[in-house]
Short mmCIF file of C-alpha atoms in Angstrom, two decimals:
data_model
loop_
_atom_site.label_atom_id
_atom_site.label_comp_id
_atom_site.label_asym_id
_atom_site.label_seq_id
_atom_site.Cartn_x
_atom_site.Cartn_y
_atom_site.Cartn_z
CA MET A 1 139.26 -85.77 -159.63
CA THR A 2 141.89 -87.45 -162.23
CA PHE A 3 144.18 -86.30 -164.95
CA THR A 4 142.03 -87.81 -167.63
CA ASP A 5 144.13 -87.47 -170.79
CA THR A 6 146.67 -84.62 -169.59
CA ASP A 7 148.60 -87.72 -167.62
CA SER A 8 151.35 -89.96 -168.60
CA VAL A 9 149.05 -92.94 -168.53
CA ALA A 10 146.85 -91.92 -171.30
CA ARG A 11 149.42 -90.17 -173.50
CA THR A 12 151.94 -93.14 -173.58
CA ARG A 13 150.57 -96.66 -173.15
CA ARG A 14 152.71 -99.13 -171.17
CA PHE A 15 154.90 -101.26 -173.02
CA ALA A 16 153.91 -104.50 -171.27
CA LEU A 17 153.42 -108.23 -172.01
CA LEU A 18 149.74 -108.59 -171.03
CA VAL A 19 149.78 -111.81 -169.17
CA PRO A 20 147.00 -114.01 -168.31
CA ALA A 21 144.99 -113.06 -164.87
CA VAL A 22 146.27 -116.25 -163.33
CA ALA A 23 149.72 -114.77 -163.27
CA LEU A 24 148.58 -111.95 -160.98
CA THR A 25 147.12 -114.16 -158.12
CA PHE A 26 150.22 -115.57 -156.21
CA MET A 27 151.09 -114.01 -152.95
CA LEU A 28 154.34 -114.74 -151.45
CA SER A 29 154.61 -114.65 -147.83
CA GLY A 30 157.58 -114.87 -145.27
CA CYS A 31 160.08 -115.39 -148.19
CA VAL A 32 162.58 -112.76 -146.93
CA SER A 33 162.93 -114.25 -143.37
CA ILE A 34 163.21 -117.85 -144.59
CA LEU A 35 165.94 -116.79 -146.94
CA GLU A 36 168.09 -115.77 -144.00
CA LEU A 37 168.05 -119.47 -142.80
CA PHE A 38 167.49 -122.07 -145.59
CA GLY A 39 167.84 -122.65 -149.18
CA GLU A 40 170.13 -123.51 -151.97
CA ARG A 41 172.93 -120.98 -152.42
CA SER A 42 174.09 -119.19 -155.67
CA GLN A 43 177.95 -118.56 -156.11
CA PRO A 44 178.65 -115.14 -157.47
CA THR A 45 181.24 -114.80 -160.18
CA GLY A 46 183.82 -113.21 -157.98
CA GLU A 47 184.64 -110.64 -160.63
CA ALA A 48 186.49 -107.51 -159.90
CA VAL A 49 184.68 -104.39 -159.14
CA SER A 50 185.29 -101.25 -156.83
CA GLU A 51 185.43 -101.72 -153.30
CA GLU A 52 182.29 -99.87 -152.49
CA LEU A 53 180.33 -102.22 -154.92
CA ALA A 54 181.90 -105.40 -153.96
CA PRO A 55 179.38 -106.24 -151.09
CA TYR A 56 176.68 -106.19 -153.78
CA TYR A 57 178.51 -108.08 -156.28
CA GLU A 58 179.73 -110.53 -153.88
CA GLN A 59 176.72 -111.41 -151.93
CA VAL A 60 175.35 -115.00 -152.02
CA LEU A 61 171.69 -115.67 -152.68
CA SER A 62 169.64 -118.32 -150.92
CA TRP A 63 166.97 -119.78 -153.07
CA VAL A 64 163.87 -121.68 -151.20
CA ASP A 65 160.95 -123.31 -152.61
CA CYS A 66 158.05 -120.84 -152.92
CA GLY A 67 155.32 -123.09 -154.63
CA ASP A 68 154.48 -124.11 -158.20
CA GLY A 69 157.82 -125.44 -158.89
CA ALA A 70 159.53 -122.25 -158.20
CA GLU A 71 162.35 -121.06 -156.02
CA CYS A 72 162.50 -117.45 -154.56
CA ALA A 73 165.45 -115.17 -153.38
CA THR A 74 166.01 -111.70 -152.45
CA ALA A 75 168.96 -109.77 -153.51
CA THR A 76 170.36 -106.20 -152.17
CA ALA A 77 171.07 -103.37 -154.32
CA PRO A 78 172.21 -99.91 -153.66
CA MET A 79 169.49 -97.09 -153.80
CA ASP A 80 172.12 -94.83 -155.47
CA TRP A 81 174.73 -96.60 -157.62
CA GLU A 82 176.67 -93.55 -157.73
CA ASN A 83 176.57 -93.31 -153.82
CA PRO A 84 176.00 -96.72 -152.50
CA SER A 85 175.44 -96.91 -148.71
CA PRO A 86 174.06 -100.02 -146.47
CA GLU A 87 171.76 -97.59 -144.75
CA THR A 88 169.76 -96.94 -147.76
CA ASP A 89 169.98 -100.33 -149.66
CA ILE A 90 166.99 -101.83 -151.47
CA SER A 91 165.68 -105.21 -152.17
CA LEU A 92 165.01 -107.02 -155.47
CA ALA A 93 162.74 -109.96 -155.57
CA MET A 94 163.50 -112.90 -157.96
CA ALA A 95 161.75 -115.92 -158.95
CA ARG A 96 163.49 -119.01 -160.67
CA HIS A 97 162.36 -122.14 -162.38
CA ALA A 98 165.42 -124.37 -162.42
CA ALA A 99 166.31 -125.94 -165.96
CA THR A 100 164.40 -129.28 -166.60
CA GLY A 101 167.55 -130.62 -168.24
CA GLN A 102 171.23 -129.61 -168.15
CA SER A 103 171.37 -125.93 -167.39
CA MET A 104 173.53 -123.75 -169.56
CA GLY A 105 173.07 -120.91 -167.04
CA SER A 106 170.47 -118.26 -166.26
CA LEU A 107 167.95 -116.58 -168.40
CA PHE A 108 166.66 -113.34 -167.26
CA VAL A 109 163.12 -112.27 -168.49
CA ASN A 110 161.47 -108.93 -168.07
CA PRO A 111 157.78 -108.57 -169.24
CA GLY A 112 157.78 -104.85 -169.72
CA GLY A 113 155.74 -102.12 -168.44
CA PRO A 114 157.59 -100.30 -166.99
CA GLY A 115 155.84 -101.65 -163.78
CA ALA A 116 155.05 -105.27 -164.79
CA SER A 117 156.29 -107.95 -162.49
CA GLY A 118 158.82 -110.26 -163.75
CA PHE A 119 158.62 -112.22 -160.55
CA ASP A 120 154.85 -113.01 -161.10
CA LEU A 121 155.47 -113.93 -164.71
CA ILE A 122 158.00 -116.53 -164.04
CA HIS A 123 156.61 -117.89 -160.82
CA ASP A 124 153.12 -118.23 -162.06
CA ASP A 125 153.20 -118.65 -165.72
CA VAL A 126 156.74 -119.75 -167.08
CA ASP A 127 155.09 -121.63 -169.87
CA PHE A 128 153.56 -118.33 -171.14
CA ALA A 129 157.07 -116.53 -170.87
CA VAL A 130 159.27 -119.13 -172.53
CA SER A 131 159.10 -122.41 -174.59
CA ALA A 132 159.86 -125.89 -173.00
CA THR A 133 163.08 -125.79 -174.92
CA LEU A 134 164.43 -122.81 -172.92
CA GLN A 135 163.09 -124.12 -169.66
CA GLU A 136 165.09 -127.44 -170.52
CA ASN A 137 168.18 -125.45 -171.04
CA TYR A 138 168.04 -122.52 -168.77
CA ASP A 139 167.30 -121.64 -165.11
CA VAL A 140 164.63 -119.10 -166.02
CA ILE A 141 164.57 -116.09 -163.60
CA GLY A 142 162.03 -113.28 -163.29
CA TRP A 143 162.68 -110.27 -160.98
CA ASP A 144 160.65 -107.25 -159.98
CA PRO A 145 162.88 -104.16 -160.99
CA ARG A 146 163.22 -101.42 -158.23
CA GLY A 147 159.99 -99.85 -157.50
CA VAL A 148 157.86 -102.79 -158.56
CA GLY A 149 155.94 -105.31 -156.87
CA ARG A 150 157.72 -107.35 -154.07
CA SER A 151 160.93 -105.42 -154.70
CA THR A 152 161.30 -102.17 -152.67
CA PRO A 153 158.03 -100.70 -154.30
CA VAL A 154 156.86 -97.42 -155.15
CA GLU A 155 153.66 -96.67 -152.94
CA CYS A 156 151.33 -93.74 -153.39
CA LEU A 157 147.67 -94.39 -152.75
CA ASP A 158 145.32 -96.84 -151.21
CA ASP A 159 142.79 -98.59 -153.36
CA ASP A 160 140.05 -95.80 -152.99
CA GLY A 161 142.82 -93.34 -153.59
CA LEU A 162 143.72 -95.00 -156.86
CA ASP A 163 140.02 -95.26 -157.96
CA GLU A 164 139.64 -91.47 -157.47
CA PHE A 165 143.03 -90.77 -159.31
CA ILE A 166 142.30 -93.04 -162.33
CA PHE A 167 138.43 -92.79 -162.70
CA GLY A 168 137.42 -89.67 -160.83
CA LEU A 169 136.29 -86.74 -162.76
CA ALA A 170 136.95 -82.92 -162.03
CA ASP A 171 133.97 -80.86 -161.05
CA ALA A 172 134.86 -78.14 -163.62
CA PRO A 173 134.03 -78.46 -167.29
CA LEU A 174 136.37 -80.53 -169.31
CA GLY A 175 139.18 -78.32 -170.85
CA SER A 176 138.33 -75.27 -168.90
CA ALA A 177 140.77 -73.24 -167.01
CA ASP A 178 139.07 -74.41 -163.67
CA TRP A 179 139.36 -78.14 -165.10
CA LEU A 180 143.09 -77.61 -165.56
CA ALA A 181 143.71 -76.08 -162.27
CA GLU A 182 141.95 -79.16 -160.61
CA SER A 183 143.92 -81.55 -162.63
CA GLU A 184 147.15 -79.85 -161.61
CA GLU A 185 146.09 -79.97 -158.06
CA ALA A 186 145.54 -83.57 -158.27
CA ALA A 187 149.05 -84.14 -160.07
CA VAL A 188 150.75 -82.35 -157.11
CA ASN A 189 148.76 -84.34 -154.47
CA PHE A 190 149.64 -87.59 -156.30
CA GLY A 191 153.31 -86.96 -156.49
CA GLN A 192 153.51 -85.77 -152.87
CA ALA A 193 151.77 -89.00 -151.74
CA CYS A 194 154.19 -91.15 -153.69
CA LEU A 195 157.04 -89.12 -152.01
CA GLU A 196 155.57 -89.38 -148.56
CA ARG A 197 154.94 -93.21 -148.77
CA THR A 198 157.85 -94.15 -150.89
CA GLY A 199 160.71 -92.00 -149.62
CA PRO A 200 163.95 -90.91 -151.22
CA ILE A 201 164.17 -94.11 -153.60
CA LEU A 202 161.54 -92.41 -155.77
CA GLN A 203 164.44 -90.41 -157.30
CA PHE A 204 166.38 -93.56 -158.34
CA ILE A 205 163.27 -95.51 -159.87
CA ASP A 206 164.93 -95.18 -163.35
CA THR A 207 165.88 -97.55 -166.05
CA GLN A 208 169.55 -96.91 -166.15
CA SER A 209 169.67 -97.90 -162.22
CA THR A 210 167.80 -101.07 -163.18
CA VAL A 211 170.14 -101.72 -165.79
CA ARG A 212 172.99 -101.67 -163.23
CA ASP A 213 170.80 -104.03 -160.96
CA LEU A 214 170.64 -106.44 -163.59
CA ASP A 215 174.25 -106.64 -164.10
CA MET A 216 174.69 -107.19 -160.29
CA LEU A 217 171.96 -109.95 -160.61
CA ARG A 218 173.76 -111.75 -163.52
CA ALA A 219 177.01 -111.81 -161.39
CA ILE A 220 175.50 -112.85 -158.05
CA VAL A 221 173.84 -116.02 -159.85
CA GLY A 222 177.28 -117.06 -161.22
CA ASP A 223 176.97 -116.03 -164.86
CA GLU A 224 179.83 -114.28 -166.42
CA LYS A 225 177.57 -113.39 -169.42
CA LEU A 226 174.05 -112.13 -169.39
CA HIS A 227 171.26 -114.07 -171.11
CA TYR A 228 168.22 -112.05 -171.40
CA LEU A 229 164.82 -112.05 -172.99
CA GLY A 230 163.12 -108.68 -172.81
CA TYR A 231 159.56 -107.95 -173.86
CA SER A 232 158.27 -104.70 -174.72
CA TYR A 233 159.67 -101.91 -172.34
CA GLY A 234 161.96 -105.13 -171.36
CA SER A 235 163.64 -104.22 -174.49
CA ASP A 236 164.55 -100.81 -173.09
CA ILE A 237 166.37 -102.59 -170.11
CA GLY A 238 168.08 -104.78 -172.70
CA SER A 239 169.28 -102.20 -175.21
CA TYR A 240 170.78 -99.96 -172.45
CA TYR A 241 172.42 -103.17 -170.94
CA ILE A 242 173.87 -103.96 -174.31
CA GLU A 243 175.25 -100.27 -174.65
CA ASN A 244 176.61 -100.17 -171.10
CA PHE A 245 177.87 -103.56 -170.50
CA PRO A 246 178.73 -104.86 -174.04
CA GLU A 247 181.58 -107.08 -172.67
CA ASN A 248 179.00 -108.84 -170.30
CA VAL A 249 176.49 -109.64 -173.05
CA GLY A 250 175.64 -113.33 -173.80
CA ARG A 251 172.56 -113.95 -175.83
CA ILE A 252 169.90 -111.30 -175.75
CA VAL A 253 166.47 -111.29 -177.56
CA LEU A 254 164.32 -108.09 -177.39
CA ASP A 255 160.62 -108.62 -178.49
CA GLY A 256 158.41 -105.77 -179.04
CA ALA A 257 161.39 -103.54 -179.40
CA THR A 258 161.58 -99.92 -178.31
CA ASP A 259 163.55 -97.06 -179.73
CA SER A 260 165.45 -95.18 -176.97
CA SER A 261 166.84 -92.51 -179.50
CA ILE A 262 163.37 -90.62 -179.63
CA SER A 263 161.72 -88.31 -177.41
CA VAL A 264 158.77 -89.07 -175.20
CA PHE A 265 156.51 -87.04 -177.57
CA GLU A 266 157.61 -89.33 -180.41
CA VAL A 267 156.94 -92.16 -178.40
CA GLY A 268 153.35 -91.16 -177.90
CA LEU A 269 152.95 -90.09 -181.47
CA VAL A 270 154.21 -93.30 -182.94
CA GLN A 271 152.20 -95.25 -180.37
CA THR A 272 149.02 -93.33 -181.22
CA MET A 273 149.73 -94.07 -184.95
CA GLY A 274 150.14 -97.66 -184.01
CA PHE A 275 146.92 -97.88 -182.25
CA GLN A 276 145.05 -96.02 -185.03
CA ARG A 277 146.47 -98.74 -187.50
CA ALA A 278 145.18 -101.55 -185.18
CA LEU A 279 141.93 -99.87 -184.77
CA GLU A 280 141.56 -99.76 -188.38
CA ASN A 281 142.73 -103.34 -189.03
CA TYR A 282 140.00 -104.38 -186.67
CA LEU A 283 137.37 -102.39 -188.40
CA VAL A 284 138.42 -103.88 -191.80
CA ALA A 285 138.15 -107.38 -190.52
CA CYS A 286 135.14 -106.88 -188.15
CA PRO A 287 132.29 -107.50 -190.59
CA SER A 288 133.54 -110.52 -192.05
CA SER A 289 134.94 -112.15 -188.79
CA PHE A 290 132.32 -111.41 -186.22
CA ASP A 291 128.46 -112.04 -186.55
CA ASP A 292 127.94 -109.44 -183.80
CA CYS A 293 130.19 -106.87 -185.38
CA PRO A 294 128.70 -103.29 -184.54
CA PHE A 295 130.27 -101.79 -187.61
CA THR A 296 128.86 -102.66 -191.08
CA ASP A 297 129.16 -99.67 -193.10
CA GLY A 298 132.93 -99.39 -193.72
CA VAL A 299 135.82 -98.03 -192.00
CA ASP A 300 135.16 -94.33 -192.47
CA ALA A 301 131.53 -94.63 -191.10
CA ALA A 302 132.88 -96.65 -188.07
CA LEU A 303 135.49 -94.04 -187.27
CA VAL A 304 132.87 -91.45 -187.28
CA THR A 305 130.75 -93.57 -185.05
CA ILE A 306 133.54 -93.98 -182.61
CA ARG A 307 134.26 -90.23 -182.60
CA GLU A 308 130.62 -89.63 -181.71
CA LEU A 309 130.94 -91.98 -178.88
CA TYR A 310 133.93 -90.26 -177.51
CA ASP A 311 132.20 -86.80 -177.85
CA ARG A 312 129.08 -88.23 -176.20
CA TYR A 313 130.74 -89.47 -173.04
CA ASP A 314 133.22 -86.78 -172.57
CA ALA A 315 129.95 -84.38 -172.53
CA ASN A 316 127.94 -86.73 -170.33
CA PRO A 317 129.70 -89.50 -168.61
CA ILE A 318 127.53 -92.16 -167.30
CA ALA A 319 127.68 -94.16 -163.92
CA ALA A 320 128.65 -97.84 -163.79
CA PRO A 321 126.86 -100.02 -161.16
CA ASP A 322 129.69 -99.41 -158.77
CA GLY A 323 129.37 -95.59 -159.11
CA ARG A 324 132.58 -94.95 -161.27
CA MET A 325 131.86 -92.90 -164.13
CA MET A 326 132.53 -93.88 -167.82
CA ASP A 327 133.91 -90.97 -169.90
CA ALA A 328 135.70 -91.27 -173.13
CA GLY A 329 138.90 -91.75 -171.28
CA VAL A 330 137.65 -95.20 -169.99
CA ILE A 331 136.48 -96.16 -173.50
CA ASP A 332 139.82 -95.29 -174.86
CA ILE A 333 142.00 -97.36 -172.44
CA ALA A 334 139.46 -100.21 -172.61
CA MET A 335 139.80 -99.92 -176.49
CA SER A 336 143.58 -99.90 -176.26
CA THR A 337 143.78 -102.90 -173.97
CA ALA A 338 141.75 -104.94 -176.58
CA LEU A 339 144.03 -103.85 -179.40
CA TYR A 340 146.99 -105.33 -177.90
CA SER A 341 146.12 -108.86 -179.28
CA GLN A 342 143.81 -109.82 -182.19
CA ASP A 343 142.52 -112.53 -179.95
CA SER A 344 140.96 -109.76 -177.79
CA TRP A 345 139.12 -108.17 -180.85
CA PRO A 346 135.87 -109.85 -179.73
CA PHE A 347 135.95 -107.72 -176.81
CA LEU A 348 135.84 -104.59 -178.96
CA ASN A 349 132.48 -105.71 -180.57
CA ASP A 350 131.06 -105.70 -176.92
CA LEU A 351 132.73 -102.42 -176.09
CA PHE A 352 131.24 -100.48 -178.76
CA SER A 353 127.93 -102.12 -178.91
CA GLU A 354 127.37 -101.62 -175.27
CA ALA A 355 128.71 -97.95 -175.19
CA ALA A 356 125.91 -97.17 -177.97
CA ARG A 357 123.41 -98.65 -175.56
CA GLY A 358 124.70 -96.66 -172.58
CA GLN A 359 126.13 -99.73 -170.86
CA THR A 360 129.50 -99.88 -169.15
CA ASP A 361 130.33 -103.59 -168.39
CA THR A 362 132.99 -104.29 -170.84
CA ALA A 363 134.48 -100.80 -170.80
CA PHE A 364 135.33 -101.23 -167.02
CA PHE A 365 136.19 -104.91 -167.47
CA LEU A 366 139.01 -104.02 -169.88
CA ALA A 367 140.10 -100.75 -168.01
CA ASP A 368 140.21 -102.84 -164.86
CA PHE A 369 142.41 -105.48 -166.55
CA TYR A 370 144.64 -102.82 -167.93
CA TYR A 371 145.15 -101.24 -164.42
CA SER A 372 145.27 -104.50 -162.37
CA ARG A 373 142.03 -103.72 -160.50
CA ASP A 374 140.47 -106.81 -159.10
CA LEU A 375 136.28 -107.39 -158.88
CA ASP A 376 136.29 -106.33 -155.34
CA GLY A 377 138.05 -103.14 -156.08
CA THR A 378 141.46 -103.69 -154.84
CA TYR A 379 144.41 -103.38 -156.97
CA THR A 380 146.63 -106.44 -157.28
CA ASP A 381 149.88 -104.74 -157.84
CA ASN A 382 151.61 -101.40 -158.07
CA SER A 383 152.15 -101.43 -161.81
CA LEU A 384 150.61 -98.07 -162.34
CA GLU A 385 152.44 -96.21 -159.73
CA ALA A 386 155.67 -97.77 -160.73
CA PHE A 387 154.97 -96.83 -164.29
CA ILE A 388 154.43 -93.28 -163.51
CA ALA A 389 157.62 -93.01 -161.28
CA ILE A 390 159.83 -94.66 -163.93
CA TYR A 391 158.46 -92.75 -166.81
CA CYS A 392 158.69 -89.40 -164.98
CA VAL A 393 162.47 -89.71 -164.19
CA ASP A 394 163.27 -91.68 -167.49
CA TYR A 395 162.03 -88.67 -169.70
CA PRO A 396 162.38 -84.87 -169.82
CA VAL A 397 159.22 -82.99 -169.76
CA GLU A 398 158.30 -80.32 -172.61
CA THR A 399 157.37 -76.98 -171.36
CA ASP A 400 157.66 -74.63 -174.53
CA PRO A 401 154.19 -73.40 -175.24
CA ALA A 402 154.84 -73.31 -178.95
CA VAL A 403 156.20 -76.74 -179.20
CA LEU A 404 153.23 -78.12 -177.07
CA ILE A 405 150.65 -76.53 -179.60
CA GLU A 406 152.49 -78.19 -182.51
CA GLN A 407 152.62 -81.31 -180.75
CA GLN A 408 149.07 -81.29 -180.00
CA GLU A 409 147.95 -80.75 -183.62
CA LEU A 410 150.28 -83.79 -184.63
CA MET A 411 148.47 -86.01 -182.21
CA ARG A 412 145.12 -84.91 -183.53
CA GLN A 413 146.08 -85.72 -187.12
CA ALA A 414 147.36 -89.13 -186.05
CA SER A 415 144.17 -90.19 -184.60
CA PRO A 416 141.22 -87.74 -185.33
CA ALA A 417 138.79 -90.47 -184.40
CA THR A 418 140.11 -90.86 -180.68
CA TYR A 419 141.93 -87.62 -180.02
CA ARG A 420 140.62 -85.86 -177.03
CA ASP A 421 141.02 -81.85 -176.97
CA PHE A 422 142.65 -80.78 -173.77
CA PRO A 423 144.83 -77.56 -173.25
CA PRO A 424 148.54 -77.91 -174.50
CA THR A 425 149.96 -78.14 -171.03
CA GLY A 426 152.52 -80.99 -171.26
CA ASP A 427 152.43 -83.83 -168.73
CA LEU A 428 151.03 -82.51 -165.57
CA THR A 429 151.89 -85.79 -163.77
CA CYS A 430 155.60 -85.50 -164.46
CA LEU A 431 155.66 -81.51 -164.49
CA ASN A 432 154.62 -82.02 -160.73
CA TRP A 433 156.62 -84.80 -159.92
CA PRO A 434 158.79 -84.53 -156.97
CA TYR A 435 161.95 -85.49 -158.87
CA GLN A 436 162.70 -84.66 -162.56
CA TYR A 437 164.43 -86.23 -165.37
CA ILE A 438 167.71 -88.06 -164.48
CA GLY A 439 168.23 -90.08 -167.53
CA PRO A 440 170.98 -90.06 -170.12
CA GLU A 441 170.96 -87.89 -173.06
CA ILE A 442 168.56 -89.17 -175.69
CA THR A 443 170.69 -90.61 -178.52
CA GLU A 444 171.04 -93.64 -180.72
CA LEU A 445 172.57 -96.78 -179.17
CA THR A 446 175.11 -98.75 -180.79
CA GLY A 447 176.25 -101.41 -178.47
CA ALA A 448 179.82 -101.36 -179.75
CA GLY A 449 181.66 -104.55 -179.07
CA ALA A 450 178.69 -106.80 -178.15
CA PRO A 451 178.06 -110.28 -179.66
CA PRO A 452 174.99 -110.80 -181.90
CA VAL A 453 171.51 -109.99 -180.52
CA LEU A 454 168.09 -110.38 -181.94
CA ILE A 455 165.32 -107.77 -182.27
CA ILE A 456 161.79 -109.07 -182.93
CA SER A 457 159.22 -106.64 -184.33
CA THR A 458 155.72 -107.11 -185.34
CA THR A 459 154.37 -105.06 -188.17
CA GLY A 460 150.89 -104.74 -186.66
CA ASP A 461 152.03 -104.21 -183.04
CA PRO A 462 150.28 -101.01 -181.77
CA ALA A 463 152.30 -100.66 -178.51
CA THR A 464 155.75 -100.82 -179.79
CA PRO A 465 155.28 -100.25 -183.57
CA TYR A 466 157.40 -102.10 -186.09
CA GLU A 467 159.44 -99.02 -186.91
CA TRP A 468 160.86 -98.96 -183.54
CA GLY A 469 162.34 -102.41 -183.88
CA VAL A 470 163.64 -101.60 -187.19
CA ALA A 471 165.36 -98.46 -185.82
CA LEU A 472 166.85 -100.37 -182.97
CA SER A 473 168.19 -103.05 -185.18
CA GLU A 474 170.01 -100.51 -187.32
CA GLN A 475 171.47 -98.63 -184.33
CA LEU A 476 172.88 -101.60 -182.48
CA GLN A 477 176.04 -102.81 -184.35
CA SER A 478 175.42 -106.52 -183.65
CA ALA A 479 171.74 -106.66 -184.07
CA GLN A 480 169.59 -108.92 -186.39
CA LEU A 481 166.11 -108.07 -187.00
CA ILE A 482 163.40 -110.66 -187.08
CA THR A 483 160.12 -109.47 -188.59
CA TYR A 484 156.69 -110.93 -187.72
CA ASN A 485 154.06 -110.00 -190.30
CA GLY A 486 151.05 -109.98 -188.10
CA GLU A 487 148.96 -108.29 -185.34
CA GLY A 488 149.49 -108.04 -181.72
CA HIS A 489 152.01 -106.86 -179.21
CA THR A 490 155.20 -109.16 -179.13
CA ALA A 491 155.55 -112.41 -181.19
CA TYR A 492 157.77 -114.91 -179.31
CA ASN A 493 156.26 -117.97 -177.81
CA GLY A 494 152.83 -117.31 -179.38
CA GLY A 495 152.66 -120.14 -181.71
CA VAL A 496 154.43 -118.78 -184.79
CA ALA A 497 156.95 -121.52 -185.62
CA CYS A 498 159.43 -119.10 -187.54
CA ILE A 499 159.75 -116.90 -184.55
CA ASP A 500 159.86 -119.48 -181.84
CA SER A 501 162.47 -121.69 -183.75
CA ALA A 502 164.61 -118.82 -184.37
CA VAL A 503 164.53 -117.67 -180.78
CA ASP A 504 165.05 -121.08 -179.20
CA ASP A 505 167.95 -121.86 -181.72
CA TYR A 506 169.62 -118.66 -180.95
CA PHE A 507 169.46 -119.20 -177.05
CA VAL A 508 170.56 -122.89 -177.32
CA ASN A 509 173.03 -122.95 -180.09
CA GLY A 510 174.07 -119.43 -180.71
CA SER A 511 172.71 -119.47 -184.25
CA VAL A 512 171.85 -116.18 -185.73
CA PRO A 513 169.83 -115.94 -189.02
CA ASP A 514 171.98 -114.90 -192.04
CA ALA A 515 169.08 -112.41 -192.82
CA ASP A 516 165.65 -111.34 -191.68
CA PRO A 517 163.41 -114.40 -192.12
CA ASN A 518 160.49 -112.13 -192.55
CA CYS A 519 158.17 -114.56 -190.66
CA GLY A 520 154.52 -114.82 -191.67
CA ALA A 521 154.99 -113.15 -194.85
#
């Protein structure tokens, strides 16, 4: 059985830079043991820190060749920054492409998620992550944050277990009391499996700890200031870094920015509105853009058709060739995946055309891409498990029944064509998570004392809607907003000269636009 739309995965889409599939194929072997003996060494800054933190800030990294022109290293961090102990230390995996020219220092890059692998992004596809200009001037570093990938990971289920958790359906009728009981049981079992396989670090897979990890990494690569490019959820990491370590900020760009001052419900609501706008933009463009457009009678009629497909497959799911069942939840995550980028809109034509004919190929192709599931049924990373672990300790869970009913109605109004009517229970995954919210009070960030930073926000971004970037740029005292008038999730290094040149000029020369250049207008 699964949580369908009662879980965090469905209610809050991941804030991730969706990288090409090739970026998921590299498997590192033997790196940790080799680092003990060989490799170029990084010299830490030697800055003053407390006695208990000195071993972490003074550690010396060893970098070794790990293929495709990259070097790899492993750092050590305390599991609990408030109570560091060598007995509970964790590892952080790093990949670096050395500057092709004279290096100005390190540029750390995070692709988002939470749960996406910065190691994979930089090792496998540095050209996708940053421009040739930045590669010339910086040592570009990606790392897997705590809980993710090759760092000390969150581990919950094997491949069959993940299939059941994500795609399995309850035996009871959808939305019934028995269905709710089955879903809650599945939530409890999933959380316990994560605790048993991951251990006590599960309590410390939070963004604030990752921010402290990042400051440590900055110091041990020898940089007095952090230069950082954060995509999507990576902007959460960056904005909290600016707030917590303003004196260590160098040049920071946050693309696909998030607003850390809003509640988890507001995150889900604004995202839902963003995906609804993206869907409507697709439906407007579809008849004139695609010969195989399945919607030719206008946006309103198309939304009615989509609503009918959701209702049809929630009432009567159908089996894919591999036995997995396609309900409205599979269609929803497939549609959302294709809405991340205008370049993926052709997949929507196939998705809806096939669904109308009772076919499942494109729905599961897109859903599998989102969940990092390979053709043979294996999951290529732990991004989903890490996402849930981070999300559940980063946000408090709403439990007030009256508030939940009100929130449910707001979600229905935000996207009536794709809303799925479940009991207003709150997030069952996080309600039954072994550890509860440990994040800071949700409030506006100011970054007082930090030097200028850039915030990039795209008007047609469904996953990190434009208003989030505007809000963050207004909250951070030293931020300059750069608007991209266009579709898709994130904008830098996507061929928009106005965006790319502003970011490159800032990182290389420190140049900050006098005003929002309003790119693509």
